[in-house]
Short mmCIF file of C-alpha atoms in Angstrom, two decimals:
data_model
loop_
_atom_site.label_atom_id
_atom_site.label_comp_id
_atom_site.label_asym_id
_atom_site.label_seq_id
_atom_site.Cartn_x
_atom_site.Cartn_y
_atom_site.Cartn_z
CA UNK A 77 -3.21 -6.31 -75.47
CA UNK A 78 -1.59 -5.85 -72.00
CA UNK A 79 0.51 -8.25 -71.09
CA UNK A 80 -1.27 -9.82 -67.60
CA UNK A 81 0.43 -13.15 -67.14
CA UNK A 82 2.21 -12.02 -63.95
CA UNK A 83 -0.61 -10.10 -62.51
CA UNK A 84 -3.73 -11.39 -60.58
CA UNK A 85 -6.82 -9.92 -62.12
CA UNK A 86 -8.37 -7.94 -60.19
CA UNK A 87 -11.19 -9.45 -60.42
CA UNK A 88 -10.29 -12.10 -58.09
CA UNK A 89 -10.47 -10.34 -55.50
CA UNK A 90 -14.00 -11.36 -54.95
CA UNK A 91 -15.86 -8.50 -53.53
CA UNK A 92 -13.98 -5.88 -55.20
CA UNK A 93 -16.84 -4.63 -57.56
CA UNK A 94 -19.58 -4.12 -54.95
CA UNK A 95 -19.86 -1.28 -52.45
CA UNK A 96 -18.06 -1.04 -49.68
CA UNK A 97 -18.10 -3.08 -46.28
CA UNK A 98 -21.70 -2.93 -44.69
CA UNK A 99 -21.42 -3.27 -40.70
CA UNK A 100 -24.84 -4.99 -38.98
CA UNK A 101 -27.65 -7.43 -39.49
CA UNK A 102 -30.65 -7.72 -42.29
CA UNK A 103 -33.65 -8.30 -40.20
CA UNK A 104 -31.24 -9.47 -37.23
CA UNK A 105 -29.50 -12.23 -38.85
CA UNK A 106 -27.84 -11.58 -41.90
CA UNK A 107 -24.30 -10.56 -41.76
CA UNK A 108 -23.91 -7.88 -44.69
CA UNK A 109 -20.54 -7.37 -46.40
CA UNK A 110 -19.64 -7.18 -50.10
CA UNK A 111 -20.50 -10.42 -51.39
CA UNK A 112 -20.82 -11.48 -54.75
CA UNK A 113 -24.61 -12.52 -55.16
CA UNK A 114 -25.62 -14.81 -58.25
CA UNK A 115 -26.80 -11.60 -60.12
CA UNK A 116 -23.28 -10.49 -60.46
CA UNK A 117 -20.92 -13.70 -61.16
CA UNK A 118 -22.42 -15.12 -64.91
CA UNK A 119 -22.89 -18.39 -65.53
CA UNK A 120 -19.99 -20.33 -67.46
CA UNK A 121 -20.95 -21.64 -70.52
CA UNK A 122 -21.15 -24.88 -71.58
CA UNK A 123 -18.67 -26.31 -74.40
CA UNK A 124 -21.77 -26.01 -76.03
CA UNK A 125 -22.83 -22.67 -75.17
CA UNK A 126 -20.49 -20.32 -75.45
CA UNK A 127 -22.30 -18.37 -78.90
CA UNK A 128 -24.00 -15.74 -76.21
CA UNK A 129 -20.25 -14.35 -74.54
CA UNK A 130 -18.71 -14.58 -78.03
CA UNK A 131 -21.62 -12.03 -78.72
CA UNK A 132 -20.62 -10.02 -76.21
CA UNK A 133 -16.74 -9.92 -77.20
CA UNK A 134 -15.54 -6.88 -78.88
CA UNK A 135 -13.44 -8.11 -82.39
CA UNK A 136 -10.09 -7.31 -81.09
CA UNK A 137 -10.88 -9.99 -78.17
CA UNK A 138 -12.67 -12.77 -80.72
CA UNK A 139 -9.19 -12.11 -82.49
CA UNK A 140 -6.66 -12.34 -79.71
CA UNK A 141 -8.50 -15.69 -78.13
CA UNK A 142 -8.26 -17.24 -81.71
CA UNK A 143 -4.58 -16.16 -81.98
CA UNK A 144 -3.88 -17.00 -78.35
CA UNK A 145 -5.64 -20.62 -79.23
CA UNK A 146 -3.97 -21.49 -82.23
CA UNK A 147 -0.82 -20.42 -80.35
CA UNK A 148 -1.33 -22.72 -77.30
CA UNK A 149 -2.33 -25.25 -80.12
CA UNK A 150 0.73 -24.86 -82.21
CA UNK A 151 3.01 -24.41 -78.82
CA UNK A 152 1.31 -26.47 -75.97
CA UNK A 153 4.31 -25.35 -73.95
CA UNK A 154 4.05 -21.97 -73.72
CA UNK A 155 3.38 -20.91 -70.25
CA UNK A 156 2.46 -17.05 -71.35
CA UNK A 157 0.30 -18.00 -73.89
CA UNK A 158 -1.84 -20.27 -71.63
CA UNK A 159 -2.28 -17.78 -69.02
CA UNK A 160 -3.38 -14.67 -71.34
CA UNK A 161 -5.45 -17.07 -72.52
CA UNK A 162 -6.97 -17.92 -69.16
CA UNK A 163 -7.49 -14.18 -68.58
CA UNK A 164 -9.31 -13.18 -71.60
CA UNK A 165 -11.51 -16.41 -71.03
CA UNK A 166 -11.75 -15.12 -67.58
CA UNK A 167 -12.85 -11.75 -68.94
CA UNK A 168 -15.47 -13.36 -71.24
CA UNK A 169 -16.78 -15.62 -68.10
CA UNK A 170 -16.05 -18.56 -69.92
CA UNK A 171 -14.92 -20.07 -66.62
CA UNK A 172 -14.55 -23.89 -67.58
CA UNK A 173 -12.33 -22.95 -70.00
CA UNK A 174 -10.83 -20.46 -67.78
CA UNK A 175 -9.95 -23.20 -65.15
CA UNK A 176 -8.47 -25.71 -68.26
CA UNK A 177 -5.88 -22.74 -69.19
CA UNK A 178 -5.23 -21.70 -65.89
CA UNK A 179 -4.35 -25.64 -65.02
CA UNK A 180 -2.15 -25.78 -67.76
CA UNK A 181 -0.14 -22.68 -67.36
CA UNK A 182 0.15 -24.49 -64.02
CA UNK A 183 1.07 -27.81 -64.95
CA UNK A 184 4.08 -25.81 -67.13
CA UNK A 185 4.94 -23.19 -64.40
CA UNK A 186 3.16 -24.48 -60.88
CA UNK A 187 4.95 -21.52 -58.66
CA UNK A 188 2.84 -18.49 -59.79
CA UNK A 189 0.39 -17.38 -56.87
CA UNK A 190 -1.16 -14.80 -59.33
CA UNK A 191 -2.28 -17.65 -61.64
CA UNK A 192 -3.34 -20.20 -58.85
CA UNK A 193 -5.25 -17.24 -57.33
CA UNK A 194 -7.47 -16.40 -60.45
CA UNK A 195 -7.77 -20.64 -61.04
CA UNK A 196 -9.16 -20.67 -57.57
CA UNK A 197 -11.87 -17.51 -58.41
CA UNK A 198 -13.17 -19.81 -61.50
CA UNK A 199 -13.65 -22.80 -59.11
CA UNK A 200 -15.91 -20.88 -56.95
CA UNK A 201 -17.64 -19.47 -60.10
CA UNK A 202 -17.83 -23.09 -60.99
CA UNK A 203 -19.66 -23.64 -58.00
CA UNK A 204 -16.40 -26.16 -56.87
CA UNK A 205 -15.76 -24.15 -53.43
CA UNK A 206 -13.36 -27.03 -52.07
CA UNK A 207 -10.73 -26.65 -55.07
CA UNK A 208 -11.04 -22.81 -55.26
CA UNK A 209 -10.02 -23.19 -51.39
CA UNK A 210 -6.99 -25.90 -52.26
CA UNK A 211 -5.70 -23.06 -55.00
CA UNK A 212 -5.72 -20.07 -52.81
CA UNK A 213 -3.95 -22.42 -50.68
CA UNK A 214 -1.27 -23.18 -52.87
CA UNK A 215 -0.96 -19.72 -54.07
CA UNK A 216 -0.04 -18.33 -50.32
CA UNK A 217 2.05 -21.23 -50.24
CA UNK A 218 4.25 -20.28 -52.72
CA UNK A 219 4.19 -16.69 -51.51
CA UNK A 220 2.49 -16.36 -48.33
CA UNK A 221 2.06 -12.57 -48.08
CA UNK A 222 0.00 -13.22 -50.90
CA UNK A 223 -2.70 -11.38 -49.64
CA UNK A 224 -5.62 -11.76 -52.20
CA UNK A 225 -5.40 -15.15 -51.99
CA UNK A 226 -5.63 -15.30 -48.22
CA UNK A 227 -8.70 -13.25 -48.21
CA UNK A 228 -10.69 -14.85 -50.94
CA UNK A 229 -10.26 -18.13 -48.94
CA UNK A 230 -11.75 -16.45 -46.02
CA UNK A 231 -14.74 -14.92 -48.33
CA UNK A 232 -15.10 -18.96 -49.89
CA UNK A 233 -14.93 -20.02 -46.34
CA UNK A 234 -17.25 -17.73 -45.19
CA UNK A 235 -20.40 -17.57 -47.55
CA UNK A 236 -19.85 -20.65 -49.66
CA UNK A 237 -19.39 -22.93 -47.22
CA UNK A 238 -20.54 -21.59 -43.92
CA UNK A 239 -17.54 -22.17 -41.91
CA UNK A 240 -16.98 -18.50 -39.88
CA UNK A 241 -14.59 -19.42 -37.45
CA UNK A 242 -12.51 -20.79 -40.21
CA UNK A 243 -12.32 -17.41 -41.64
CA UNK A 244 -11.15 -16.07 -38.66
CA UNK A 245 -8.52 -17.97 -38.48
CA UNK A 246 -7.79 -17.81 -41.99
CA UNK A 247 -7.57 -13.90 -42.03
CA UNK A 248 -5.99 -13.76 -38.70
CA UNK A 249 -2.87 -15.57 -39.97
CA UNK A 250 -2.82 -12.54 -42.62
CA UNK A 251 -3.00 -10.50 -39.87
CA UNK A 252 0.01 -12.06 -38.79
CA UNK A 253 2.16 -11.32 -41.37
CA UNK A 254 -0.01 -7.98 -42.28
CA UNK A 255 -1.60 -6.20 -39.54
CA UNK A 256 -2.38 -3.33 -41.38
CA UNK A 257 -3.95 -5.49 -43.87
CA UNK A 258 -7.09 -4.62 -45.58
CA UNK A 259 -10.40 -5.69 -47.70
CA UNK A 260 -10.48 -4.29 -50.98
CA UNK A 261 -12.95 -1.14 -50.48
CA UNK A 262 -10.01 -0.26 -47.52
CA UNK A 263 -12.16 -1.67 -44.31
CA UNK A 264 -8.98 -2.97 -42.21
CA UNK A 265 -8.97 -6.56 -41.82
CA UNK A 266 -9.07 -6.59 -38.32
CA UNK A 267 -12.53 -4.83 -38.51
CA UNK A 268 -14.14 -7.31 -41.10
CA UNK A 269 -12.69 -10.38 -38.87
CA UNK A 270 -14.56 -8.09 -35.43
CA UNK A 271 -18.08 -8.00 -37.87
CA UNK A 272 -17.72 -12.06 -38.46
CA UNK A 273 -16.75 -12.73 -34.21
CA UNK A 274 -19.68 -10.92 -33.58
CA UNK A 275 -21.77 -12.66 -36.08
CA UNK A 276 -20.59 -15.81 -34.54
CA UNK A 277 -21.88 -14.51 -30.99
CA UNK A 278 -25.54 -13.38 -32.49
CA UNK A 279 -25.71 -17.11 -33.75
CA UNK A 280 -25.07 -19.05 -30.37
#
């Protein structure tokens, strides 16, 4: 298995599976980018559900969560083994176990942006849109060119919680930093931040 413990999955950057960045209204009101709708983010299991994702787990995963598990068991210090861990529960959309692994590696190592990025993706998928905001906060506080962090706050900002003008001003400090910044299908920044100003106006 790939070693991933210093890499943010790409999967946390939240839109980055859909199509592209969609400019204009649905039926005059509805601001379309590439969000992730219900259909797309699975449930987490329950501790008591988790039979239907093991299902879906190839044997070489089922074996490297049980090894990875018995190694965080037999080690409960070992930062690595906590975060692969996190990853391949990630993977499997197990996402309150995701989020116990991820806090751990954190506990042991607390400056990794990567990890605090991906804990902060399982929040929202844990429909908990006010911590997955606090850990994309720490992450870009430990690094704060951390870019996928500073967008996904925006994205939580924007359609979990309603707040617009708080994601412009949360991308427009990346812009700061990173004019040429951009979303993940490419769009520039400073074009999805003109979409969500004029969004704003419509709604006045």
């Amino acid at each position: 298995m790939t070693d991933k413990s210093n890499l943010v999955k790409k999967e946390s950057i939240v839109y980055a599976l859909l199509i592209g960045f969609v400019a204009g209204f649905i039926g005059g009101t509805v601001f379309a980018v590439y969000k992730l709708g219900p259909e797309t983010v699975p449930n987490a299991p329950t501790e008591t559900n988790v039979t239907p994702v093991q299902s879906q787990l190839d044997a070489q995963s089922l074996e490297a969560i049980s090894n990875l598990e018995a190694d965080v068991t037999a080690n409960p210090d070992n930062v690595e083994s906590w975060t692969r861990l996190g990853h391949l529960y990630f993977d499997s959309s197990q996402v309150k176990k995701a989020i116990k692994a991820y806090e751990r590696s954190l506990e042991l190592q607390p400056g990794n942006p990567d990890v605090w990025t991906d804990l902060g993706v399982m929040y929202r998928r844990d429909k908990q849109p006010e911590k997955a905001i606090e850990s994309f906060e720490h992450a870009f506080s430990v690094q704060p060119g951390h870019e996928t962090s500073r967008i996904n706050k925006g994205i939580v900002l924007l359609y979990d919680l309603n707040k617009p003008e708080e994601t412009v001003a949360a991308w427009e400090e990346l812009l700061k930093i990173n004019p040429n910044a951009k979303m993940p299908n490419n769009t520039l920044l400073v074009d999805a931040i003109k979409e969500v100003k004029d969004q704003i106006q419509v709604n006045k």
